[in-house]
Amino acid sequence: MTAAARPSKPAVVGEAAPPSPKAGAERAPPVLKFEQVGFSYDGRAIMRDVSFSVGPGEILALLGPSGCGKTTILNMVAGFLRPTEGVAVVDGREIVGPGPDRGVVFQAAALFDWMTVAENIAFSLRCAGAGKARRREVAEEMAALVGLSGFEDAFPYQLSGGMRQRVGLARVLAAGPKVMLMDEPFSALDVQTRETLQEEVLRIRDRTGCTILFVTHSIDEAAFLGDRIFLLNDLQSGAYDVYDVALPAPRPNPENRLHPSFLRLRETIYRRMRH
Amino acid sequence: MTRSEARRARLRYVLVATLSPLAILALWALVAWRGLASPIILPPPSAIWTSFLDMAANGYSGVPLWTHVAASLARVSVAYVAGAALGVALGLLRGRSALIDAVLLAPSELLRPIPPLGLIPLFILWFGVGETSKVLLIFLSVLLIMMVNAQAGVRAASLDSLRAAQSMGANRWQVFRFVVLPSALPQIMTGLRVAMGTALTILVASELLGGDRGLGFLILDASSFFRTTYVFAGVALIGLIGLATDRGLAWAGRRIVHWEGRR
Ligand SMILES: Nc1ncnc2c1ncn2[C@@H]1O[C@H](COP(=O)(O)OP(=O)(O)O)[C@@H](O)[C@H]1O
Ligand SMILES: [Mg+2]
């Protein structure tokens, strides 16, 4: 746990299981840091005094009831909103606006329906002035990375919900972000697609070393793909619970859903949320 | 829906859309044939066809029929293209810039409720009864319609898609070019169809201003001499032009905004 975290209760630390592959991450300088961040909508405080930091390559799962401020946190990291108090820092620099170093995967994908899959994926390169051949090359590479090879020339409306989210992932990855922000990206998908994509996220993290902030409603999802879980139960006073996930590497392993450590963590969080 | 079901549905649509005007024509012919209406008021379709053939062969008031058609088409297309281009540009600017919106708000909202025909006396005073008045009248109506539609279209861009673009490094111009403009296109295409209908209406009215050619002139002239069959033939020609342009625009719209309604 980082020094900046202010858990409301003693953290439930990982059990006697092999160390998390990212155990060393917290000692490296953090990629993302919140320092006593507060946010108010029109004078109404949503959160106050929130501090935490996230290490390189770490997946931080944000879990909490609807309306507690998860999306607001993500929007501040993305640069869509500015903290009304405190500072949010990425890579040592205060966040002042959106940028390609922080990619966002939206719940409804928010793809550009007028562009092909390849054009969607290569959008950041187009904005940066890359040539046609280079854009195609990266689009094909990223499509392969997320399992969309052969769909480069399809339009988003020709794809299933799961495939649309794969495009959303690929277009963020093409920008080579330091941090990926995912706001309940799989909550509208069927269970099977959701689980496959959760494994995909872990695989992508292993391959790219990207730091990920993952907002979810689902305890299972948080416990399966998070390295740490923040249970945001009282952001009004900046308090949250921290749980370390202790699952054996390699992480993208569906068997982990049956691992005793996974089952115990799920139960602990469930009981905690229930009162 | 399977492909063959979709094709059958499309075939049925075309069939009904063709049969319905034929049925009206048949009813009309029946009414005329039974002598239920005076031929001055409602001539039979066959008489209108004869008048049409007469005009096609011998022209009307010394001018070939196709010159009348061409004169009308030239007026409407110049005014339509110019009005749509400027209207879309101004509407997009108003949608993107509060300052420009504020500048244009009162002038355009004051003009909009005035029926264009109400402006005819003013236009005659300012620009005379020549081509300028006719074209400007159509131009203005198209411009106002397109400005409203383009501005509304700008608001169709979803917050998420705008944010997605920004977070992938798009600058203000790129957000506009790659997100705002495509999001506005469905509404712009709809506006283009509405504006074409209005443009043809104003065209006929504006040709009543005077001059010696154009379908509006032909209709007015024929009606003042009670040549009802020629009036009908002229009206039918304008109707056909309207139908053809509307179908053309609808077809182009389906190609250009192919993603619309498919999410
Ligand atoms: N644009 C807004 N204006 C005013 N209040 C808002 C706005 N967006 C969210 N809120 C409020 O802020 C709180 C946190 O919202 P949000 O971050 O979306 O929560 P979560 O994502 O955890 O469901 C909620 O109480 C919500 O009503
Ligand atoms: Mg939310």
CSV table of N, CA, C and O in Angstrom, one decimal, chain A residues 22 31-32 52-62 74 77 101 103-105 169 172-173 177-183 185-186 197-215 225-229:
chain,number,residue,atom,x,y,z
A,22,LYS,N,3.2,-7.6,-9.9
A,22,LYS,CA,3.5,-6.1,-9.9
A,22,LYS,C,3.8,-5.7,-8.5
A,22,LYS,O,3.6,-4.5,-8.2
A,31,VAL,N,3.0,6.5,-11.5
A,31,VAL,CA,2.6,7.0,-12.8
A,31,VAL,C,1.5,8.1,-12.6
A,31,VAL,O,1.5,9.1,-13.2
A,32,LEU,N,0.7,7.7,-11.6
A,32,LEU,CA,-0.5,8.6,-11.4
A,32,LEU,C,-0.6,8.9,-9.9
A,32,LEU,O,-0.4,8.0,-9.1
A,52,PHE,N,-4.1,9.1,-3.5
A,52,PHE,CA,-3.6,7.8,-3.8
A,52,PHE,C,-2.6,7.9,-4.9
A,52,PHE,O,-2.4,8.9,-5.5
A,53,SER,N,-1.8,6.8,-5.0
A,53,SER,CA,-1.0,6.8,-6.2
A,53,SER,C,-0.9,5.4,-6.8
A,53,SER,O,-1.2,4.4,-6.2
A,54,VAL,N,-0.6,5.3,-8.1
A,54,VAL,CA,-0.7,4.1,-8.9
A,54,VAL,C,0.7,3.9,-9.6
A,54,VAL,O,1.2,4.9,-10.2
A,55,GLY,N,1.3,2.7,-9.4
A,55,GLY,CA,2.6,2.5,-9.9
A,55,GLY,C,2.5,2.1,-11.4
A,55,GLY,O,1.4,1.7,-11.9
A,56,PRO,N,3.7,2.0,-12.1
A,56,PRO,CA,3.7,1.7,-13.5
A,56,PRO,C,3.2,0.2,-13.7
A,56,PRO,O,3.6,-0.7,-13.0
A,57,GLY,N,2.4,0.0,-14.7
A,57,GLY,CA,1.9,-1.3,-15.0
A,57,GLY,C,0.9,-1.9,-14.1
A,57,GLY,O,0.5,-3.0,-14.2
A,58,GLU,N,0.5,-1.1,-13.1
A,58,GLU,CA,-0.5,-1.6,-12.2
A,58,GLU,C,-1.9,-1.4,-12.7
A,58,GLU,O,-2.2,-0.5,-13.4
A,59,ILE,N,-2.8,-2.4,-12.3
A,59,ILE,CA,-4.2,-2.3,-12.6
A,59,ILE,C,-4.9,-2.0,-11.3
A,59,ILE,O,-4.9,-2.8,-10.4
A,60,LEU,N,-5.5,-0.8,-11.2
A,60,LEU,CA,-6.2,-0.4,-10.1
A,60,LEU,C,-7.7,-0.5,-10.4
A,60,LEU,O,-8.2,0.2,-11.3
A,61,ALA,N,-8.4,-1.3,-9.6
A,61,ALA,CA,-9.8,-1.4,-9.8
A,61,ALA,C,-10.6,-0.5,-8.8
A,61,ALA,O,-10.3,-0.5,-7.6
A,62,LEU,N,-11.4,0.3,-9.3
A,62,LEU,CA,-12.2,1.2,-8.5
A,62,LEU,C,-13.6,0.6,-8.4
A,62,LEU,O,-14.3,0.5,-9.4
A,74,LEU,N,-12.2,9.3,-12.8
A,74,LEU,CA,-11.7,9.0,-14.1
A,74,LEU,C,-11.6,10.3,-15.0
A,74,LEU,O,-10.6,10.5,-15.7
A,77,VAL,N,-8.7,12.3,-14.2
A,77,VAL,CA,-7.4,11.8,-14.7
A,77,VAL,C,-7.3,12.0,-16.2
A,77,VAL,O,-6.3,12.4,-16.8
A,101,ASP,N,-1.6,10.7,-23.8
A,101,ASP,CA,-0.8,9.9,-22.8
A,101,ASP,C,-1.8,9.2,-21.8
A,101,ASP,O,-1.5,8.3,-21.1
A,103,GLY,N,-5.5,7.3,-22.3
A,103,GLY,CA,-6.6,6.9,-23.2
A,103,GLY,C,-7.8,6.5,-22.4
A,103,GLY,O,-7.7,6.0,-21.3
A,104,VAL,N,-9.0,6.7,-23.0
A,104,VAL,CA,-10.2,6.4,-22.3
A,104,VAL,C,-11.0,5.4,-23.1
A,104,VAL,O,-11.2,5.5,-24.3
A,105,VAL,N,-11.4,4.3,-22.4
A,105,VAL,CA,-12.4,3.3,-23.0
A,105,VAL,C,-13.7,3.6,-22.4
A,105,VAL,O,-13.9,3.4,-21.2
A,169,LEU,N,-10.5,-0.4,-27.2
A,169,LEU,CA,-9.3,-0.7,-26.6
A,169,LEU,C,-8.1,-0.5,-27.6
A,169,LEU,O,-7.1,0.2,-27.3
A,172,VAL,N,-7.2,3.2,-28.3
A,172,VAL,CA,-6.5,3.8,-27.2
A,172,VAL,C,-5.0,3.3,-27.2
A,172,VAL,O,-4.1,4.1,-27.0
A,173,LEU,N,-4.8,2.0,-27.4
A,173,LEU,CA,-3.5,1.4,-27.4
A,173,LEU,C,-2.6,2.0,-28.5
A,173,LEU,O,-1.4,2.2,-28.3
A,177,PRO,N,-0.5,5.0,-24.7
A,177,PRO,CA,-0.8,5.8,-23.5
A,177,PRO,C,0.1,5.3,-22.3
A,177,PRO,O,0.4,4.1,-22.3
A,178,LYS,N,0.3,6.2,-21.4
A,178,LYS,CA,0.9,5.8,-20.1
A,178,LYS,C,-0.1,5.1,-19.2
A,178,LYS,O,0.1,4.2,-18.5
A,179,VAL,N,-1.4,5.7,-19.3
A,179,VAL,CA,-2.4,5.3,-18.4
A,179,VAL,C,-3.7,5.0,-19.3
A,179,VAL,O,-4.0,5.8,-20.2
A,180,MET,N,-4.4,3.9,-19.0
A,180,MET,CA,-5.6,3.6,-19.7
A,180,MET,C,-6.7,3.7,-18.7
A,180,MET,O,-6.6,3.2,-17.6
A,181,LEU,N,-7.8,4.4,-19.0
A,181,LEU,CA,-8.9,4.7,-18.1
A,181,LEU,C,-10.1,3.9,-18.7
A,181,LEU,O,-10.5,4.2,-19.8
A,182,MET,N,-10.7,3.1,-17.9
A,182,MET,CA,-11.8,2.2,-18.4
A,182,MET,C,-13.0,2.4,-17.4
A,182,MET,O,-12.9,2.0,-16.3
A,183,ASP,N,-14.1,2.9,-17.9
A,183,ASP,CA,-15.2,3.2,-17.1
A,183,ASP,C,-16.3,2.2,-17.4
A,183,ASP,O,-17.1,2.4,-18.3
A,185,PRO,N,-16.4,-0.6,-18.8
A,185,PRO,CA,-16.4,-0.8,-20.2
A,185,PRO,C,-17.1,-2.1,-20.7
A,185,PRO,O,-17.6,-2.2,-21.8
A,186,PHE,N,-17.2,-3.1,-19.8
A,186,PHE,CA,-17.8,-4.4,-20.2
A,186,PHE,C,-19.2,-4.6,-19.5
A,186,PHE,O,-19.7,-5.7,-19.7
A,197,LEU,N,-12.9,-10.6,-22.3
A,197,LEU,CA,-12.3,-9.3,-22.4
A,197,LEU,C,-11.5,-8.9,-21.2
A,197,LEU,O,-10.5,-8.2,-21.3
A,198,GLN,N,-12.0,-9.4,-20.0
A,198,GLN,CA,-11.2,-9.2,-18.8
A,198,GLN,C,-9.8,-9.8,-18.9
A,198,GLN,O,-8.8,-9.2,-18.6
A,199,GLU,N,-9.8,-11.1,-19.5
A,199,GLU,CA,-8.5,-11.7,-19.7
A,199,GLU,C,-7.7,-10.9,-20.7
A,199,GLU,O,-6.5,-10.8,-20.6
A,200,GLU,N,-8.4,-10.4,-21.7
A,200,GLU,CA,-7.7,-9.6,-22.7
A,200,GLU,C,-7.0,-8.4,-22.1
A,200,GLU,O,-5.9,-8.0,-22.5
A,201,VAL,N,-7.7,-7.7,-21.2
A,201,VAL,CA,-7.1,-6.6,-20.5
A,201,VAL,C,-5.8,-6.9,-19.8
A,201,VAL,O,-4.8,-6.2,-19.9
A,202,LEU,N,-5.8,-8.1,-19.1
A,202,LEU,CA,-4.6,-8.5,-18.4
A,202,LEU,C,-3.5,-8.8,-19.3
A,202,LEU,O,-2.3,-8.5,-19.1
A,203,ARG,N,-3.9,-9.4,-20.5
A,203,ARG,CA,-2.9,-9.8,-21.5
A,203,ARG,C,-2.3,-8.5,-22.1
A,203,ARG,O,-1.0,-8.4,-22.2
A,204,ILE,N,-3.1,-7.5,-22.3
A,204,ILE,CA,-2.6,-6.2,-22.9
A,204,ILE,C,-1.7,-5.5,-21.9
A,204,ILE,O,-0.7,-5.0,-22.3
A,205,ARG,N,-2.1,-5.6,-20.6
A,205,ARG,CA,-1.2,-5.0,-19.6
A,205,ARG,C,0.2,-5.6,-19.6
A,205,ARG,O,1.2,-5.0,-19.6
A,206,ASP,N,0.2,-7.0,-19.6
A,206,ASP,CA,1.4,-7.7,-19.6
A,206,ASP,C,2.3,-7.3,-20.9
A,206,ASP,O,3.5,-7.2,-20.8
A,207,ARG,N,1.6,-7.2,-22.0
A,207,ARG,CA,2.3,-6.9,-23.2
A,207,ARG,C,2.8,-5.5,-23.4
A,207,ARG,O,3.9,-5.2,-23.9
A,208,THR,N,2.0,-4.5,-22.9
A,208,THR,CA,2.3,-3.1,-23.1
A,208,THR,C,2.9,-2.4,-21.8
A,208,THR,O,3.5,-1.3,-21.9
A,209,GLY,N,2.7,-3.0,-20.7
A,209,GLY,CA,3.1,-2.4,-19.4
A,209,GLY,C,2.3,-1.1,-19.1
A,209,GLY,O,2.8,-0.3,-18.3
A,210,CYS,N,1.2,-1.0,-19.7
A,210,CYS,CA,0.3,0.1,-19.5
A,210,CYS,C,-0.3,0.1,-18.0
A,210,CYS,O,-0.7,-0.9,-17.5
A,211,THR,N,-0.4,1.3,-17.4
A,211,THR,CA,-1.1,1.4,-16.2
A,211,THR,C,-2.6,1.6,-16.4
A,211,THR,O,-3.0,2.3,-17.3
A,212,ILE,N,-3.4,0.9,-15.6
A,212,ILE,CA,-4.8,0.9,-15.9
A,212,ILE,C,-5.7,1.2,-14.7
A,212,ILE,O,-5.5,0.7,-13.6
A,213,LEU,N,-6.6,2.2,-14.9
A,213,LEU,CA,-7.6,2.5,-13.9
A,213,LEU,C,-8.9,1.9,-14.4
A,213,LEU,O,-9.4,2.3,-15.4
A,214,PHE,N,-9.4,1.0,-13.7
A,214,PHE,CA,-10.6,0.2,-14.2
A,214,PHE,C,-11.8,0.4,-13.2
A,214,PHE,O,-11.7,0.0,-12.1
A,215,VAL,N,-12.8,1.1,-13.7
A,215,VAL,CA,-14.0,1.3,-12.8
A,215,VAL,C,-15.0,0.2,-13.1
A,215,VAL,O,-15.2,-0.2,-14.2
A,225,LEU,N,-9.2,-8.9,-12.3
A,225,LEU,CA,-8.2,-8.2,-13.1
A,225,LEU,C,-7.5,-7.1,-12.4
A,225,LEU,O,-6.5,-6.6,-12.9
A,226,GLY,N,-7.9,-6.8,-11.2
A,226,GLY,CA,-7.1,-5.8,-10.5
A,226,GLY,C,-5.9,-6.3,-9.8
A,226,GLY,O,-5.8,-7.5,-9.5
A,227,ASP,N,-4.9,-5.4,-9.6
A,227,ASP,CA,-3.7,-5.7,-8.8
A,227,ASP,C,-4.1,-5.2,-7.4
A,227,ASP,O,-3.8,-5.9,-6.4
A,228,ARG,N,-4.8,-4.1,-7.4
A,228,ARG,CA,-5.3,-3.6,-6.1
A,228,ARG,C,-6.7,-3.1,-6.4
A,228,ARG,O,-7.1,-2.8,-7.5
A,229,ILE,N,-7.5,-3.2,-5.3
A,229,ILE,CA,-8.9,-2.7,-5.4
A,229,ILE,C,-9.1,-1.6,-4.4
A,229,ILE,O,-8.8,-1.8,-3.2
